[in-house]
Phi, psi and omega in degrees: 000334201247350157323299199265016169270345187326313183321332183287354215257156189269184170293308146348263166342301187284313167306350155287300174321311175266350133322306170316279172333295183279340171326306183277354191077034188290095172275136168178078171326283174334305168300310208278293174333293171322322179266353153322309176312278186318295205279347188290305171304358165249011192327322208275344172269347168319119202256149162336317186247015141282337157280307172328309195265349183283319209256000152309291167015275165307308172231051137287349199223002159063097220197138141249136165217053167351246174344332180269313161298307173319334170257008153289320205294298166313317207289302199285307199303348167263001185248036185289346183281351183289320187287109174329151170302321205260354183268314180280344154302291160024270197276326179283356184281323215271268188326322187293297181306328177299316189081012162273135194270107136242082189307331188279339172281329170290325181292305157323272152031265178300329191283310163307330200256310204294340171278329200264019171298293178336353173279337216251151176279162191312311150322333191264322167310298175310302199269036197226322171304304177311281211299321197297319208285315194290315203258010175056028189260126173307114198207038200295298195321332184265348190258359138298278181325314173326287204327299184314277205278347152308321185276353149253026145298311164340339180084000000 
């Protein structure tokens, strides 16, 4: 029933829906395809953690949607000063799981996430670490800087 209403649904709304879905383990391709659909032309009404969470979504529930993340990546990537530390873990964790090769997005990323690590909690270093290495982008200056703000933390 709520496939052929995605129109009615905000940006939120969808990105929620499919976070739900995949969170329960929910299969259900067909949907997810759909909210592609819908949500690709609209990236732009999308708030930071509504790309995050759409594009955990995806490839949390093994979806492929190549094209949908590339237009997340142009959508975020001029806006990443917008994105919480645990939304740029998020989405580079997302992409990474995805298996989309965006190197400039991920660099872009690193260049945002690297002054603001005092933002980010140990989890958010591990999966924002996990996704450059899994997506195989060379990031020795930013996987230093984690090493800085990680270790005295360390207990």
């Amino acid at each position: 029933e709520a496939q052929p209403r995605l129109g009615e649904f905000k940006s939120q709304e969808m990105a929620d829906v499919a976070w739900a879905f995949a969170k329960a383990g929910v299969p259900a391709k067909e949907f997810f395809e759909a909210i592609a659909v819908e949500a690709k032309p609209r990236l732009g009404e999308f708030k930071a953690q509504d790309m995050a969470n759409v594009s955990w979504a995806f490839a949390k529930a093994d979806v492929p949607a190549a094209e949908f993340f590339e237009a997340i990546a142009v959508e975020a990537q001029p806006r990443l000063g917008e994105f919480k530390s645990q939304e740029m873990a998020d989405v580079a964790w997302a992409f990474a799981k995805a298996g989309v090769p965006a190197k400039e997005f991920f660099e872009a990323i690193a260049v945002e996430a690297k002054p603001r690590l005092g933002e980010f909690k140990a989890q958010d270093m591990a999966n924002v670490s996990w996704a450059f290495a899994k997506a195989d982008v060379p990031a020795a200056e930013f996987f230093e800087a984690i090493a800085v703000e990680a270790q005295p933390r360390l207990g």
